[in-house]
PDB file of C-alpha atoms in Angstrom:
ATOM      1  CA  MET C   1       5.040 -20.923 -17.539  1.00  0.00           C
ATOM      2  CA  LEU C   2       1.753 -20.108 -15.036  1.00  0.00           C
ATOM      3  CA  ILE C   3       2.527 -17.849 -12.453  1.00  0.00           C
ATOM      4  CA  GLU C   4       1.506 -20.186  -9.462  1.00  0.00           C
ATOM      5  CA  LYS C   5       4.442 -22.588 -10.899  1.00  0.00           C
ATOM      6  CA  LEU C   6       7.046 -19.378 -10.629  1.00  0.00           C
ATOM      7  CA  GLN C   7       5.791 -18.578  -7.464  1.00  0.00           C
ATOM      8  CA  LYS C   8       6.153 -22.233  -6.016  1.00  0.00           C
ATOM      9  CA  GLU C   9       9.376 -23.018  -7.413  1.00  0.00           C
ATOM     10  CA  HIS C  10      11.008 -19.392  -7.251  1.00  0.00           C
ATOM     11  CA  PRO C  11       9.096 -17.897  -4.258  1.00  0.00           C
ATOM     12  CA  VAL C  12      12.095 -15.507  -3.365  1.00  0.00           C
ATOM     13  CA  HIS C  13      12.396 -13.807  -6.780  1.00  0.00           C
ATOM     14  CA  TRP C  14       9.130 -13.499  -7.255  1.00  0.00           C
ATOM     15  CA  LYS C  15       8.897 -11.731  -2.891  1.00  0.00           C
ATOM     16  CA  ASN C  16      11.517  -9.180  -4.435  1.00  0.00           C
ATOM     17  CA  ALA C  17      10.021  -8.583  -8.032  1.00  0.00           C
ATOM     18  CA  THR C  18       6.674  -7.882  -5.748  1.00  0.00           C
ATOM     19  CA  ALA C  19       8.237  -5.313  -4.049  1.00  0.00           C
ATOM     20  CA  ILE C  20       9.979  -4.045  -7.080  1.00  0.00           C
ATOM     21  CA  ARG C  21       6.468  -3.516  -8.608  1.00  0.00           C
ATOM     22  CA  VAL C  22       4.933  -2.036  -5.340  1.00  0.00           C
ATOM     23  CA  LEU C  23       7.831   0.497  -4.855  1.00  0.00           C
ATOM     24  CA  THR C  24       6.855   1.694  -8.515  1.00  0.00           C
ATOM     25  CA  LEU C  25       3.603   1.741  -7.590  1.00  0.00           C
ATOM     26  CA  ASP C  26       4.138   3.944  -4.925  1.00  0.00           C
ATOM     27  CA  ALA C  27       6.761   6.400  -5.913  1.00  0.00           C
ATOM     28  CA  VAL C  28       4.765   7.087  -9.446  1.00  0.00           C
ATOM     29  CA  ALA C  29       1.811   7.701  -7.202  1.00  0.00           C
ATOM     30  CA  ALA C  30       3.379   9.902  -5.063  1.00  0.00           C
ATOM     31  CA  ALA C  31       5.434  12.109  -7.392  1.00  0.00           C
ATOM     32  CA  ASN C  32       1.475  11.945  -9.367  1.00  0.00           C
ATOM     33  CA  SER C  33       3.495  11.790 -12.033  1.00  0.00           C
ATOM     34  CA  GLY C  34       5.239   8.985 -13.713  1.00  0.00           C
ATOM     35  CA  HIS C  35       5.740   6.099 -16.261  1.00  0.00           C
ATOM     36  CA  SER C  36       5.148   2.554 -14.336  1.00  0.00           C
ATOM     37  CA  GLY C  37       5.249   0.034 -17.188  1.00  0.00           C
ATOM     38  CA  MET C  38       8.922  -0.612 -17.644  1.00  0.00           C
ATOM     39  CA  PRO C  39       9.987  -1.025 -13.738  1.00  0.00           C
ATOM     40  CA  MET C  40       7.240  -3.285 -14.076  1.00  0.00           C
ATOM     41  CA  GLY C  41       7.704  -5.462 -16.624  1.00  0.00           C
ATOM     42  CA  MET C  42      11.213  -5.423 -15.916  1.00  0.00           C
ATOM     43  CA  ALA C  43      10.744  -6.079 -12.406  1.00  0.00           C
ATOM     44  CA  ASP C  44      11.264 -10.093 -13.075  1.00  0.00           C
ATOM     45  CA  VAL C  45      14.335  -9.846 -15.096  1.00  0.00           C
ATOM     46  CA  ALA C  46      15.746  -7.490 -13.711  1.00  0.00           C
ATOM     47  CA  THR C  47      15.362  -9.989  -9.857  1.00  0.00           C
ATOM     48  CA  VAL C  48      17.046 -13.005 -11.189  1.00  0.00           C
ATOM     49  CA  LEU C  49      19.769 -10.463 -12.619  1.00  0.00           C
ATOM     50  CA  PHE C  50      20.782  -8.540  -9.697  1.00  0.00           C
ATOM     51  CA  PHE C  51      20.786 -11.774  -7.085  1.00  0.00           C
ATOM     52  CA  ASN C  52      21.410 -14.745  -9.702  1.00  0.00           C
ATOM     53  CA  HIS C  53      24.213 -13.447 -11.968  1.00  0.00           C
ATOM     54  CA  LEU C  54      25.830  -9.876 -11.427  1.00  0.00           C
ATOM     55  CA  LYS C  55      29.291  -9.776  -9.097  1.00  0.00           C
ATOM     56  CA  PHE C  56      28.818  -7.174  -6.598  1.00  0.00           C
ATOM     57  CA  ASP C  57      29.462  -7.135  -2.475  1.00  0.00           C
ATOM     58  CA  PRO C  58      27.349  -4.392  -1.023  1.00  0.00           C
ATOM     59  CA  LYS C  59      29.514  -3.921   1.895  1.00  0.00           C
ATOM     60  CA  THR C  60      32.291  -2.397  -0.558  1.00  0.00           C
ATOM     61  CA  PRO C  61      30.433  -0.733  -3.355  1.00  0.00           C
ATOM     62  CA  SER C  62      33.519   0.710  -4.928  1.00  0.00           C
ATOM     63  CA  TRP C  63      35.167  -2.749  -5.864  1.00  0.00           C
ATOM     64  CA  PRO C  64      36.865  -2.099  -9.078  1.00  0.00           C
ATOM     65  CA  ASP C  65      35.957  -5.926  -9.984  1.00  0.00           C
ATOM     66  CA  ARG C  66      32.507  -5.718  -9.310  1.00  0.00           C
ATOM     67  CA  ASP C  67      29.622  -6.085 -12.639  1.00  0.00           C
ATOM     68  CA  ARG C  68      27.241  -3.038 -13.525  1.00  0.00           C
ATOM     69  CA  LEU C  69      23.863  -2.726 -14.941  1.00  0.00           C
ATOM     70  CA  ILE C  70      23.978   0.122 -16.999  1.00  0.00           C
ATOM     71  CA  TYR C  71      20.622   0.981 -18.577  1.00  0.00           C
ATOM     72  CA  ARG C  72      19.436   4.021 -20.802  1.00  0.00           C
ATOM     73  CA  LEU C  73      16.131   4.580 -20.470  1.00  0.00           C
ATOM     74  CA  VAL C  74      15.813   8.551 -18.452  1.00  0.00           C
ATOM     75  CA  MET C  75      12.344   8.267 -17.828  1.00  0.00           C
ATOM     76  CA  ASP C  76      12.345   5.063 -15.376  1.00  0.00           C
ATOM     77  CA  GLN C  77      14.476   6.455 -12.073  1.00  0.00           C
ATOM     78  CA  CYS C  78      12.060   4.388 -10.070  1.00  0.00           C
ATOM     79  CA  TYR C  79      13.385   0.661 -11.332  1.00  0.00           C
ATOM     80  CA  TYR C  80      17.421   2.031 -10.473  1.00  0.00           C
ATOM     81  CA  THR C  81      16.032   3.041  -7.231  1.00  0.00           C
ATOM     82  CA  ALA C  82      14.163  -0.063  -6.325  1.00  0.00           C
ATOM     83  CA  PHE C  83      17.184  -1.523  -6.410  1.00  0.00           C
ATOM     84  CA  CYS C  84      19.048   0.924  -3.775  1.00  0.00           C
ATOM     85  CA  ILE C  85      16.724   1.185  -0.825  1.00  0.00           C
TER      86      ILE C  85
END
């Protein structure tokens, strides 16, 4: 799918994924260290998963039936941080 078509058909997802990429680059630049590859490459996947498929309520973070996203890449802390902001 062409990038222009994605932007046009899914503007909210595009905006959120772009924000993740910008936050990732800002964090790596501020730390003067880090790996930006995984968050940059997976921003679209994470955005669709987080906003379309996971069940959660930000107002009740201890909700026992909420979905959880678990990943095991320690070096990609900025990916997690982007969703917590």
